[in-house]
mmCIF file of C-alpha atoms and ligand atoms in Angstrom:
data_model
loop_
_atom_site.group_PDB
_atom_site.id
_atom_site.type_symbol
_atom_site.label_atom_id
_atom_site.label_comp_id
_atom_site.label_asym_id
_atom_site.label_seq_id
_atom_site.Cartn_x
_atom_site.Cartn_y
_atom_site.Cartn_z
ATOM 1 C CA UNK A 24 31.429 10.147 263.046
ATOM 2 C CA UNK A 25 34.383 11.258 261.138
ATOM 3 C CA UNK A 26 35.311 7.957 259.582
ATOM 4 C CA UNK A 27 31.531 7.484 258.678
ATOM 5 C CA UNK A 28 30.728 10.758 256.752
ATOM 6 C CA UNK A 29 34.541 10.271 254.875
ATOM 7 C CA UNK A 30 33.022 6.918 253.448
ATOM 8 C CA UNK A 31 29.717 8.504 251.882
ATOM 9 C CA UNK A 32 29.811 9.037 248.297
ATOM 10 C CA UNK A 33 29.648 12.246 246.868
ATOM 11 C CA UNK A 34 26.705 13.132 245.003
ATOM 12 C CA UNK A 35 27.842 13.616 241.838
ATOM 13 C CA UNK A 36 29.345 10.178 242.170
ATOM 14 C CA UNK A 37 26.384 7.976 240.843
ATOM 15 C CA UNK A 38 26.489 9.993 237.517
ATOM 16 C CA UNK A 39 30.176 10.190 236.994
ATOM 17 C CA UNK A 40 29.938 6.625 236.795
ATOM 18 C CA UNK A 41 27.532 6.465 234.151
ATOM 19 C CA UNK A 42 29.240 8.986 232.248
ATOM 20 C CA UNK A 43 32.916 6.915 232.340
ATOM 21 C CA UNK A 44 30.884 4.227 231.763
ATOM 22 C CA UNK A 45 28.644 5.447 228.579
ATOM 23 C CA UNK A 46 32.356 6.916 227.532
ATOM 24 C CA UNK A 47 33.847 2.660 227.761
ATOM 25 C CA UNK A 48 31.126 1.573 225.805
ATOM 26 C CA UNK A 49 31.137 3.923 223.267
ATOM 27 C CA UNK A 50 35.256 3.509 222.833
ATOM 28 C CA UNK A 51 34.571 -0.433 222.960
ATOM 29 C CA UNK A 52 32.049 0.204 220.021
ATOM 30 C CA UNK A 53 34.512 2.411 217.710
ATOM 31 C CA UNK A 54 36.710 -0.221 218.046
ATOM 32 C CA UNK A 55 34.821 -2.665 217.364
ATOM 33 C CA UNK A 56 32.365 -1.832 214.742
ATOM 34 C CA UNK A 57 32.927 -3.272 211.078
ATOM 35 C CA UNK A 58 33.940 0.009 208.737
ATOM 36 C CA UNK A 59 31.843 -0.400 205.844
ATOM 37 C CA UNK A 60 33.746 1.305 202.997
ATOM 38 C CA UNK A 61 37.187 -0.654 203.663
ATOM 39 C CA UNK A 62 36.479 -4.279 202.673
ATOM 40 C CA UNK A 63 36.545 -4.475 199.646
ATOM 41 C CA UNK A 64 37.820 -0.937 198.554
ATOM 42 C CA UNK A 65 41.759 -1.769 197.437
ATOM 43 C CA UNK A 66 41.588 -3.999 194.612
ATOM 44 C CA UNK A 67 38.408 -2.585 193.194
ATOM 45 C CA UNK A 68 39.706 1.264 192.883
ATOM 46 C CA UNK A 69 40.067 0.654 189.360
ATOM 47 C CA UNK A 70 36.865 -0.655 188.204
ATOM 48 C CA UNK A 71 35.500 2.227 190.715
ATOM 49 C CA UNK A 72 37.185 4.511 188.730
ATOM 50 C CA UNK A 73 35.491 3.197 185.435
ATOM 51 C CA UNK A 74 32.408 2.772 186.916
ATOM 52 C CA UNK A 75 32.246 6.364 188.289
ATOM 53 C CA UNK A 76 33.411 7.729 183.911
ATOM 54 C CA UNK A 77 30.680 5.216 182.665
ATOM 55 C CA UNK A 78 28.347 6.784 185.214
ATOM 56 C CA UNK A 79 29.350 10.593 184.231
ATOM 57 C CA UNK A 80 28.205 9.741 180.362
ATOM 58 C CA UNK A 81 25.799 7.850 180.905
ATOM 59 C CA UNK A 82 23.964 8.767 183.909
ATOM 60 C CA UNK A 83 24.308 11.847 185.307
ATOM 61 C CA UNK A 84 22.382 13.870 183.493
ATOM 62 C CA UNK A 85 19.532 12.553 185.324
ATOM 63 C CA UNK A 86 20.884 11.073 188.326
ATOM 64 C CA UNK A 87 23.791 14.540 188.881
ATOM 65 C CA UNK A 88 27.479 14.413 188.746
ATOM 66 C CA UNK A 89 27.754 12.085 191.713
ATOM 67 C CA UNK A 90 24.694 10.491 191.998
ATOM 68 C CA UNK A 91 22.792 13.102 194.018
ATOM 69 C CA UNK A 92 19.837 12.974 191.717
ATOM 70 C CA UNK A 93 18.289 16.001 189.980
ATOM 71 C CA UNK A 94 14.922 16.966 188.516
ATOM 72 C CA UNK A 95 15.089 14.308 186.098
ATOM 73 C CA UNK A 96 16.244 11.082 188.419
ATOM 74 C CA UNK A 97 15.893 9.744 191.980
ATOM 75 C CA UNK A 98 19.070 10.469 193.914
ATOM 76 C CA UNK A 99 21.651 6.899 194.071
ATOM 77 C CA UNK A 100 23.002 7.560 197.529
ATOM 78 C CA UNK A 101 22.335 4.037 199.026
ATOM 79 C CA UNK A 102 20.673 2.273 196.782
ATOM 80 C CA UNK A 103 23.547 -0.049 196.494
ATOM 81 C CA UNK A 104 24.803 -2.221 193.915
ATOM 82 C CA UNK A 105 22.073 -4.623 193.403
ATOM 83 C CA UNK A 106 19.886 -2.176 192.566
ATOM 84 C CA UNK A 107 22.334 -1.257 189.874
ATOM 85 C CA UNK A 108 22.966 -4.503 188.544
ATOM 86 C CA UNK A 109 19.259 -4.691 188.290
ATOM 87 C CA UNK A 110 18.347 -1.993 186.142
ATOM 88 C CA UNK A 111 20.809 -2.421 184.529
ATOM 89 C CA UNK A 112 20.917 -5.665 183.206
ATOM 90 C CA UNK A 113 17.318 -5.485 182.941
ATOM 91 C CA UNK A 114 18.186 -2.652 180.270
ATOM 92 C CA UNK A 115 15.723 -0.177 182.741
ATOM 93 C CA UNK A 116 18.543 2.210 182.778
ATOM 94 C CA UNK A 117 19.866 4.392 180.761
ATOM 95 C CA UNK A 118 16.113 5.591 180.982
ATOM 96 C CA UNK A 119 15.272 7.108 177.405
ATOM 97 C CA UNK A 120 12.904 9.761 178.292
ATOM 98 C CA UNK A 121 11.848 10.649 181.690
ATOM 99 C CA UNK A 122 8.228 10.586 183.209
ATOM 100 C CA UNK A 123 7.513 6.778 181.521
ATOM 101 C CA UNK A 124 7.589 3.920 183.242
ATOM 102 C CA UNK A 125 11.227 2.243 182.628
ATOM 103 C CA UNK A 126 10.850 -0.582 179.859
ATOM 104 C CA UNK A 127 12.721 -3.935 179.906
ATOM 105 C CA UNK A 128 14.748 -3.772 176.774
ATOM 106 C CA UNK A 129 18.388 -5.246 175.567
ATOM 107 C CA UNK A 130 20.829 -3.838 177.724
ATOM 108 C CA UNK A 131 23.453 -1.538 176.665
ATOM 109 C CA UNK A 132 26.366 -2.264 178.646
ATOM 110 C CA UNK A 133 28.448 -5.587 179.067
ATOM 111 C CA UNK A 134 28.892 -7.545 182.364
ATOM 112 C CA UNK A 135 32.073 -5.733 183.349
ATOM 113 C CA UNK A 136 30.141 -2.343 182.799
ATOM 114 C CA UNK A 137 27.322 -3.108 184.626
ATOM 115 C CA UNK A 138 29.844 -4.437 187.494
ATOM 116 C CA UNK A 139 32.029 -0.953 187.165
ATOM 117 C CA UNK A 140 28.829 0.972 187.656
ATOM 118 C CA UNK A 141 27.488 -0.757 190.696
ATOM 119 C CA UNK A 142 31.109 -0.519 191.744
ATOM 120 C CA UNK A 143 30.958 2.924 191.527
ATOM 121 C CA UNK A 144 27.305 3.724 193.126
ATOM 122 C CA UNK A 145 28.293 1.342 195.858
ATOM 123 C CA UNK A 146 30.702 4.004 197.141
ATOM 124 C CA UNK A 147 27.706 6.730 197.753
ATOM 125 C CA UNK A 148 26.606 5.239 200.357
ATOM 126 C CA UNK A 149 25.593 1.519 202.023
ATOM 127 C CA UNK A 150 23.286 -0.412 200.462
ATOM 128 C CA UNK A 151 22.206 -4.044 199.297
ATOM 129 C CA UNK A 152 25.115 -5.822 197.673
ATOM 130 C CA UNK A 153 24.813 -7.801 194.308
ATOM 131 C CA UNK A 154 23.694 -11.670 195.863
ATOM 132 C CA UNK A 155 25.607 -13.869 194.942
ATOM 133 C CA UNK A 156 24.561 -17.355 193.375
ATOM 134 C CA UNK A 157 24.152 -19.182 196.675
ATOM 135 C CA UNK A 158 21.567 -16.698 197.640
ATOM 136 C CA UNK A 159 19.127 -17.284 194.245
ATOM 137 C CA UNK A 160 20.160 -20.590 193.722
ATOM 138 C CA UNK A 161 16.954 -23.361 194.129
ATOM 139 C CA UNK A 162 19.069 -26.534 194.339
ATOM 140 C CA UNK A 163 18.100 -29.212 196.839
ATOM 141 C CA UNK A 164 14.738 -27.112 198.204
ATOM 142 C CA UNK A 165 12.277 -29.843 198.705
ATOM 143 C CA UNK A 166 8.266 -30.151 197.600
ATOM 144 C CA UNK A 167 7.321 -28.525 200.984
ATOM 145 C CA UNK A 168 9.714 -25.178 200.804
ATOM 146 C CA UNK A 169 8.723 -24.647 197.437
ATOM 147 C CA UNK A 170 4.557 -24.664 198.855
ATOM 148 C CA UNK A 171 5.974 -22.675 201.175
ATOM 149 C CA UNK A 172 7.797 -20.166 198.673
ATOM 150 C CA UNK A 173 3.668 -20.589 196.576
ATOM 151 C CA UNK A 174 1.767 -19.403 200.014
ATOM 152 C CA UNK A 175 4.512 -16.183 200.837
ATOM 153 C CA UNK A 176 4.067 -15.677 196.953
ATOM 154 C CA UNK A 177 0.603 -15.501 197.516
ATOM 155 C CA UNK A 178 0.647 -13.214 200.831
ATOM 156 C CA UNK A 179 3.109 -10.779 199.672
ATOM 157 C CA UNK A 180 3.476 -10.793 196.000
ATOM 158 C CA UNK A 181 0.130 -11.548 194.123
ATOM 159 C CA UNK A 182 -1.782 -8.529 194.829
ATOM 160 C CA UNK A 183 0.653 -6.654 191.882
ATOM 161 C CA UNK A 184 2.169 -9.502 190.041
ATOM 162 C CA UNK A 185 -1.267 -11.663 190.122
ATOM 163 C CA UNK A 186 -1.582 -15.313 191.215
ATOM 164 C CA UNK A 187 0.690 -17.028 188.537
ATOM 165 C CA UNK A 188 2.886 -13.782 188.309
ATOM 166 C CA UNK A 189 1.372 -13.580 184.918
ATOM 167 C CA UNK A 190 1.438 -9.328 185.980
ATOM 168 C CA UNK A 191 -1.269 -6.857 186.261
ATOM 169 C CA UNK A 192 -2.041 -3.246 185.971
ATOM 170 C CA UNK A 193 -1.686 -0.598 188.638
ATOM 171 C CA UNK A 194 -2.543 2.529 188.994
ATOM 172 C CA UNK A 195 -1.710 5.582 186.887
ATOM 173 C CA UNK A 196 -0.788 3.329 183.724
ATOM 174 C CA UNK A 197 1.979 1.691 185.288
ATOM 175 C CA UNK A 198 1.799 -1.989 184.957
ATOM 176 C CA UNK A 199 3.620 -4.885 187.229
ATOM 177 C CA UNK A 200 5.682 -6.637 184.499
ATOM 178 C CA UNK A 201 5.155 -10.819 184.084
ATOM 179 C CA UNK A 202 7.815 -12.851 186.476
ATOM 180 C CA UNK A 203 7.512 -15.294 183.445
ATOM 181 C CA UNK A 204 11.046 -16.485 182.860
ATOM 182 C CA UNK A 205 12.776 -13.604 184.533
ATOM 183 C CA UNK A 206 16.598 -14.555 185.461
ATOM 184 C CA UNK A 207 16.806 -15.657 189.555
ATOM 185 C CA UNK A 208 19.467 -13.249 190.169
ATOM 186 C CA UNK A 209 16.886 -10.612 189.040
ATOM 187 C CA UNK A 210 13.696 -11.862 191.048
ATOM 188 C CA UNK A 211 16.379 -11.563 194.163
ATOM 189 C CA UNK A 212 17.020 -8.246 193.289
ATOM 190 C CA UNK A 213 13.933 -6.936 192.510
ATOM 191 C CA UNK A 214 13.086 -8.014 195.944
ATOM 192 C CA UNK A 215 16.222 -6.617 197.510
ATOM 193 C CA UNK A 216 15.807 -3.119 196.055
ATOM 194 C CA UNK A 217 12.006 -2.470 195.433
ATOM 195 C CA UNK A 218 11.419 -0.998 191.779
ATOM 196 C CA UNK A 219 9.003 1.985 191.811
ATOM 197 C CA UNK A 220 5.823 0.816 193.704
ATOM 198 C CA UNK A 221 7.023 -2.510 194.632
ATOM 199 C CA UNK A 222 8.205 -2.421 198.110
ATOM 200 C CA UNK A 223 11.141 -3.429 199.191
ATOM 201 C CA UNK A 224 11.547 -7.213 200.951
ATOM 202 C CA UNK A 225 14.957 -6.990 202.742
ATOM 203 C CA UNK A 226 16.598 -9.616 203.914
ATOM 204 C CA UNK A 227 15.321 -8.951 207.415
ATOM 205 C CA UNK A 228 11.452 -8.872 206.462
ATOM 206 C CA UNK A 229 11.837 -11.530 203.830
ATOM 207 C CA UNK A 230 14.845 -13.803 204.754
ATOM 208 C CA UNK A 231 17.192 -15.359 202.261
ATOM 209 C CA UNK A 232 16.274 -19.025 202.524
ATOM 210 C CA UNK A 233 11.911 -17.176 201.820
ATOM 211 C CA UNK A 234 13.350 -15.584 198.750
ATOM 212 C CA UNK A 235 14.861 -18.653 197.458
ATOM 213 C CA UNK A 236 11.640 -20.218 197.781
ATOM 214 C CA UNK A 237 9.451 -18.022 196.094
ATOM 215 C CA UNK A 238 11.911 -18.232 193.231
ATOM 216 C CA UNK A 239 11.698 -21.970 193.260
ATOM 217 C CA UNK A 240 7.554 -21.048 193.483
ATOM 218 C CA UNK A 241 7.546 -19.328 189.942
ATOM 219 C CA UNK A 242 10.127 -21.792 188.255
ATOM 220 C CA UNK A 243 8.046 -24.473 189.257
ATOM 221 C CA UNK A 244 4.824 -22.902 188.172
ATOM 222 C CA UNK A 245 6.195 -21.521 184.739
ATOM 223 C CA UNK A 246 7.741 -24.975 183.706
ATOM 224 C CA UNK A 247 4.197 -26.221 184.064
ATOM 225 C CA UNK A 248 3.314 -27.519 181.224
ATOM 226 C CA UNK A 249 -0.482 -26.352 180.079
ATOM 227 C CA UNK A 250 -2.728 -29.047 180.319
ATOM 228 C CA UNK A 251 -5.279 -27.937 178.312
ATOM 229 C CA UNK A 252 -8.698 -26.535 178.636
ATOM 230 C CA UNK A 253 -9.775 -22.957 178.668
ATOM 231 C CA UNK A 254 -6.816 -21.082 180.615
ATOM 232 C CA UNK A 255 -9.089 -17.851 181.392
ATOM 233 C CA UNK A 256 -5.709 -15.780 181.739
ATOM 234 C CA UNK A 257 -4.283 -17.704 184.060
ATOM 235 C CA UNK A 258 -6.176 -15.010 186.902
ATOM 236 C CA UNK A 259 -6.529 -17.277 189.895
ATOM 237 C CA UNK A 260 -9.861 -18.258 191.662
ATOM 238 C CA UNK A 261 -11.830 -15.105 191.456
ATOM 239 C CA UNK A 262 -11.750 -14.620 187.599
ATOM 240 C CA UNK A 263 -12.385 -18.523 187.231
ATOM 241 C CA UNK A 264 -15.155 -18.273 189.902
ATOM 242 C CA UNK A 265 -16.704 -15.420 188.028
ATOM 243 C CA UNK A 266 -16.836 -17.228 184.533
ATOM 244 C CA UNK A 267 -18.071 -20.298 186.216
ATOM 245 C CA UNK A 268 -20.870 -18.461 188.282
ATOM 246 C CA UNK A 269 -21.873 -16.497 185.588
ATOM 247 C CA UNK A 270 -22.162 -19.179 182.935
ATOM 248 C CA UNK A 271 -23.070 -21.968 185.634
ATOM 249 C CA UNK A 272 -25.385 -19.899 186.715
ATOM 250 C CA UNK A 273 -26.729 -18.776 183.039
ATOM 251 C CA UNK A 274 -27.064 -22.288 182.311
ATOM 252 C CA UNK A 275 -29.319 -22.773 185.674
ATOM 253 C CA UNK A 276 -31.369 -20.116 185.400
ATOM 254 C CA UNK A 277 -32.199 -21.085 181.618
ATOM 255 C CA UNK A 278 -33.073 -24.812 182.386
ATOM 256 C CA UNK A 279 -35.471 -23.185 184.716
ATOM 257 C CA UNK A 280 -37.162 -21.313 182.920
ATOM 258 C CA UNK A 281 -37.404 -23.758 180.534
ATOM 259 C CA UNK A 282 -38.954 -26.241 182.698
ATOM 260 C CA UNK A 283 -41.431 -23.890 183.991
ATOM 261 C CA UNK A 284 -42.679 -23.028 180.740
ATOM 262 C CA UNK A 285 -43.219 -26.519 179.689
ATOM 263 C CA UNK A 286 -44.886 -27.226 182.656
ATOM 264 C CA UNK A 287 -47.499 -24.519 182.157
ATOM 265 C CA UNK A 288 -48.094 -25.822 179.178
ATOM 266 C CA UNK A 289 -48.687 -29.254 180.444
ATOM 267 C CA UNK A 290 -50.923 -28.208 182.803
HETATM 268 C C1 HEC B 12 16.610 9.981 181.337
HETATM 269 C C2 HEC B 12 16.976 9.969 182.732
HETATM 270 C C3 HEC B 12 17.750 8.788 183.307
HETATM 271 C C4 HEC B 12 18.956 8.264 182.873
HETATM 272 C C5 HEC B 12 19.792 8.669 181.695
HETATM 273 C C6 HEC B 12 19.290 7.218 183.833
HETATM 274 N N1 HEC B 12 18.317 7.117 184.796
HETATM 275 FE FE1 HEC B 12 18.296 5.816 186.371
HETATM 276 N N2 HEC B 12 16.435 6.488 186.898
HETATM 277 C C7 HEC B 12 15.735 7.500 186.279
HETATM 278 C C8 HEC B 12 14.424 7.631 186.889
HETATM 279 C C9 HEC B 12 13.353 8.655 186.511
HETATM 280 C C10 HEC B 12 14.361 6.625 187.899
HETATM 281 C C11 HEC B 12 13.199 6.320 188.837
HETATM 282 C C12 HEC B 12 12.004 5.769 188.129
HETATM 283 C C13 HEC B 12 12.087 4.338 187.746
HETATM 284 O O1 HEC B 12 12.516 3.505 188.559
HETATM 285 O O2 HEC B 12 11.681 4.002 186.622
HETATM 286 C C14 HEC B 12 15.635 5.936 187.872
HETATM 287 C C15 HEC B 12 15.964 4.893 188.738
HETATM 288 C C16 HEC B 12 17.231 4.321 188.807
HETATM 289 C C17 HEC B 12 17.625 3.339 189.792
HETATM 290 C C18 HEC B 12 16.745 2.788 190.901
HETATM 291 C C19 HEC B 12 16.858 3.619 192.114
HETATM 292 C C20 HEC B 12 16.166 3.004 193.295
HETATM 293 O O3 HEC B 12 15.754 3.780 194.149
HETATM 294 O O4 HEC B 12 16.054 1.769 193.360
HETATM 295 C C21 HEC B 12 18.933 3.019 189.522
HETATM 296 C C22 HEC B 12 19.801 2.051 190.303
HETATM 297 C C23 HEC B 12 19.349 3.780 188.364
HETATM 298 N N3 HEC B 12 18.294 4.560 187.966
HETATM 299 C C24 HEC B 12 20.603 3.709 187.794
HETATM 300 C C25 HEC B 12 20.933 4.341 186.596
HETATM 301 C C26 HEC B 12 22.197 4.141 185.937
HETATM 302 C C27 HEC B 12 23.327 3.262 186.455
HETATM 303 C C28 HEC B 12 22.151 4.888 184.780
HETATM 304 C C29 HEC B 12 23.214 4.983 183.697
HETATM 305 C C30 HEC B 12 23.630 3.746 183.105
HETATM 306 C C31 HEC B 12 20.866 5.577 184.751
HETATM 307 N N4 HEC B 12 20.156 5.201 185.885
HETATM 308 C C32 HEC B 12 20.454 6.442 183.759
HETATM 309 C C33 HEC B 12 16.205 8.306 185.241
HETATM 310 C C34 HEC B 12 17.352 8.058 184.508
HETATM 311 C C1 HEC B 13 2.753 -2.995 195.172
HETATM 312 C C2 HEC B 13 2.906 -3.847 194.018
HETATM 313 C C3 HEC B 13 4.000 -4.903 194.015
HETATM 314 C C4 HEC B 13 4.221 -5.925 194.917
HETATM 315 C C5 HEC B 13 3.464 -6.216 196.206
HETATM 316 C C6 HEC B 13 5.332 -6.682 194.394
HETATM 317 N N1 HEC B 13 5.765 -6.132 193.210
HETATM 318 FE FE1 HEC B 13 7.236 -6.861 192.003
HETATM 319 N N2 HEC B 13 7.054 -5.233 190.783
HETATM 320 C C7 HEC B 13 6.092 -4.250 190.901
HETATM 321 C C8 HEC B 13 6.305 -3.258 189.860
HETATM 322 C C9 HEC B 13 5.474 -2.000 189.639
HETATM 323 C C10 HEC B 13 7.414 -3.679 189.114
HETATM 324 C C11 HEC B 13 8.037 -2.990 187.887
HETATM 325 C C12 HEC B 13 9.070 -1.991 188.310
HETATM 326 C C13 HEC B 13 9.743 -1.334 187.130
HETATM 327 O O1 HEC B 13 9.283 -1.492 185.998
HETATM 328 O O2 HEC B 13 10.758 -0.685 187.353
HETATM 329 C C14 HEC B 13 7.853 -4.936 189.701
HETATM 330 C C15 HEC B 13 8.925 -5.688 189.227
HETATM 331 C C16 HEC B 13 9.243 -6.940 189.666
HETATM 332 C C17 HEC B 13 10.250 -7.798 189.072
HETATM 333 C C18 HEC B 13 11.086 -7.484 187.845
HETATM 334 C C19 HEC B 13 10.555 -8.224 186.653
HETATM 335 C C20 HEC B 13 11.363 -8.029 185.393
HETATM 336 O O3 HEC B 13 10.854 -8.406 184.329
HETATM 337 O O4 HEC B 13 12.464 -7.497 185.424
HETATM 338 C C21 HEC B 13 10.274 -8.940 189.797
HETATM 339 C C22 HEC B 13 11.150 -10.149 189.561
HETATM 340 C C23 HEC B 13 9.297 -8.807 190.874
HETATM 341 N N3 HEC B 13 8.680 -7.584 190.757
HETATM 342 C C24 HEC B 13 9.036 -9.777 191.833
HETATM 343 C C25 HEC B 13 8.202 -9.580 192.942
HETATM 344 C C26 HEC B 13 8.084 -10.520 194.034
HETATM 345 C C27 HEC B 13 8.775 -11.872 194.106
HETATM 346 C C28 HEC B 13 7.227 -9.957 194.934
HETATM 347 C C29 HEC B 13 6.806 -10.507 196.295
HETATM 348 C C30 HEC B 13 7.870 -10.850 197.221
HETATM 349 C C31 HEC B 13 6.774 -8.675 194.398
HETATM 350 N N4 HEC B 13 7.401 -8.492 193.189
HETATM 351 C C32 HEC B 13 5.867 -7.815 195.007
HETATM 352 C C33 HEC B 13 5.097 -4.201 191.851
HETATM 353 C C34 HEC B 13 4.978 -5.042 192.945
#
């Protein structure tokens, strides 16, 4: 009897177990896990450094002191550097007045600038890294990825940017800009980080190798040359349907009347 009762577990024993266990698991993890800041933090200190006096000029009197965002600008904590590079070098930022919808103009800063300043907001906190060429580049896709880049073009894109990305209004004023001739670095960006209403297509919705195809989607339908005839904007099936139904139809409905007329008088 003794020998038996000595062998039972104690109650508690079941969750002491878990507990060491949860406690292995969670020390296996810390010692594991990648630490995000460290990469790539030695060598770059310095262009941090410039990044973060380019960004106290130039930006923080909308975005705060360290990127925390104010009244005036959205807060930069995690937007990473591709969403830098991207306004950026799209000349979106500096923003000249608040409230209008960022224009595309001539950039102010040069490539090492640009690079100092997504540098710098990279260090506020994780976020999508500037791709590199790889990532945007459309070499060797064949015929059947780039359909393939036209139909997720068509799914996920069109609805703002229209069916040849020829751009369209929105709401409130704000318009979707034309993707005519817009740098590949800058279409994978714009995905990557979502400018005001577009959403954002990360790489786990929208995976690298789908992004490259749409890219190769639009350069292939922008170095179309324009074989003539009346373009009608360029709007897809439904504004081409509606022309041709309403002047098909026009045409149709005036023959018939036409016919019926002379045949009264015939008769
Ligand atoms: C006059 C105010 C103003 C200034 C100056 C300004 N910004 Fe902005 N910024 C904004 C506003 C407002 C938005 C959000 C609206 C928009 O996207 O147009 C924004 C958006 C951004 C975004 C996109 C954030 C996101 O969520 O994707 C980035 C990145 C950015 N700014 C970087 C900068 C940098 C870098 C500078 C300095 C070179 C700068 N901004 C200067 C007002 C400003
Ligand atoms: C809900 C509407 C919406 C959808 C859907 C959308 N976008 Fe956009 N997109 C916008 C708006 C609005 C802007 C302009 C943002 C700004 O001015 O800061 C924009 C900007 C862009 C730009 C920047 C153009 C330039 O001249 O710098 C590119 C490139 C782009 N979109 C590509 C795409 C692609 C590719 C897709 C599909 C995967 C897509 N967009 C889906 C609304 C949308």
């Amino acid at each position: 009897m003794r020998l038996l009762s000595s062998r039972r577990r104690h109650p508690a024993a079941k969750a002491l177990l878990l507990v060491a266990a949860l406690f292995v698991i969670g020390a296996v993890y810390a010692a594991v896990a990648p630490t995000e800041q460290s990469a790539a933090e030695p060598n770059t200190s310095q262009q941090v450094t410039k990044g973060k006096e380019l960004f106290s000029v130039n930006c923080s009197s909308c975005h705060g002191l360290n990127g925390e965002g104010t009244s005036q600008g959205p807060t930069l904590v995690g937007v990473g550097a591709a969403a830098v590079d991207f306004q950026v070098s799209t000349g979106r930022m500096p923003l000249a007045q608040p409230g209008q919808q960022a224009p595309i103009k001539p950039g102010e800063f040069t490539n090492d600038e640009i690079a100092a300043l997504a540098a710098y907001v990279a260090t506020l906190g994780p976020g999508p890294a500037i791709p590199d060429s790889s990532q945007y580049s459309t070499d060797g896709l064949s015929a059947e990825e780039i359909a393939r880049g036209g139909e997720l073009f068509r799914t996920n894109c069109s609805a703002c940017h229209n069916f040849t990305g020829q751009g369209g209004a929105l709401p409130e004023g704000r318009r979707a800009p034309s993707l005519v001739g817009v740098p590949n670095k800058h279409v994978y960006e714009a995905m990557l980080t979502g400018p005001q209403q577009m959403p954002v297509f990360s790489d786990q919705v929208l995976p690298s190798q789908n992004k490259r195809e749409i890219i190769a989607y639009l350069n292939s339908i922008h170095a179309e040359p324009n074989h003539g005839g009346l373009e009608l904007g360029g709007l897809g099936p439904v504004s081409e349907g509606m022309v041709g139904w309403a002047i098909g139809i026009g045409v149709l409905i005036g023959f018939a009347i036409w016919i019926t007329a002379r045949g009264a008088r015939a008769r």
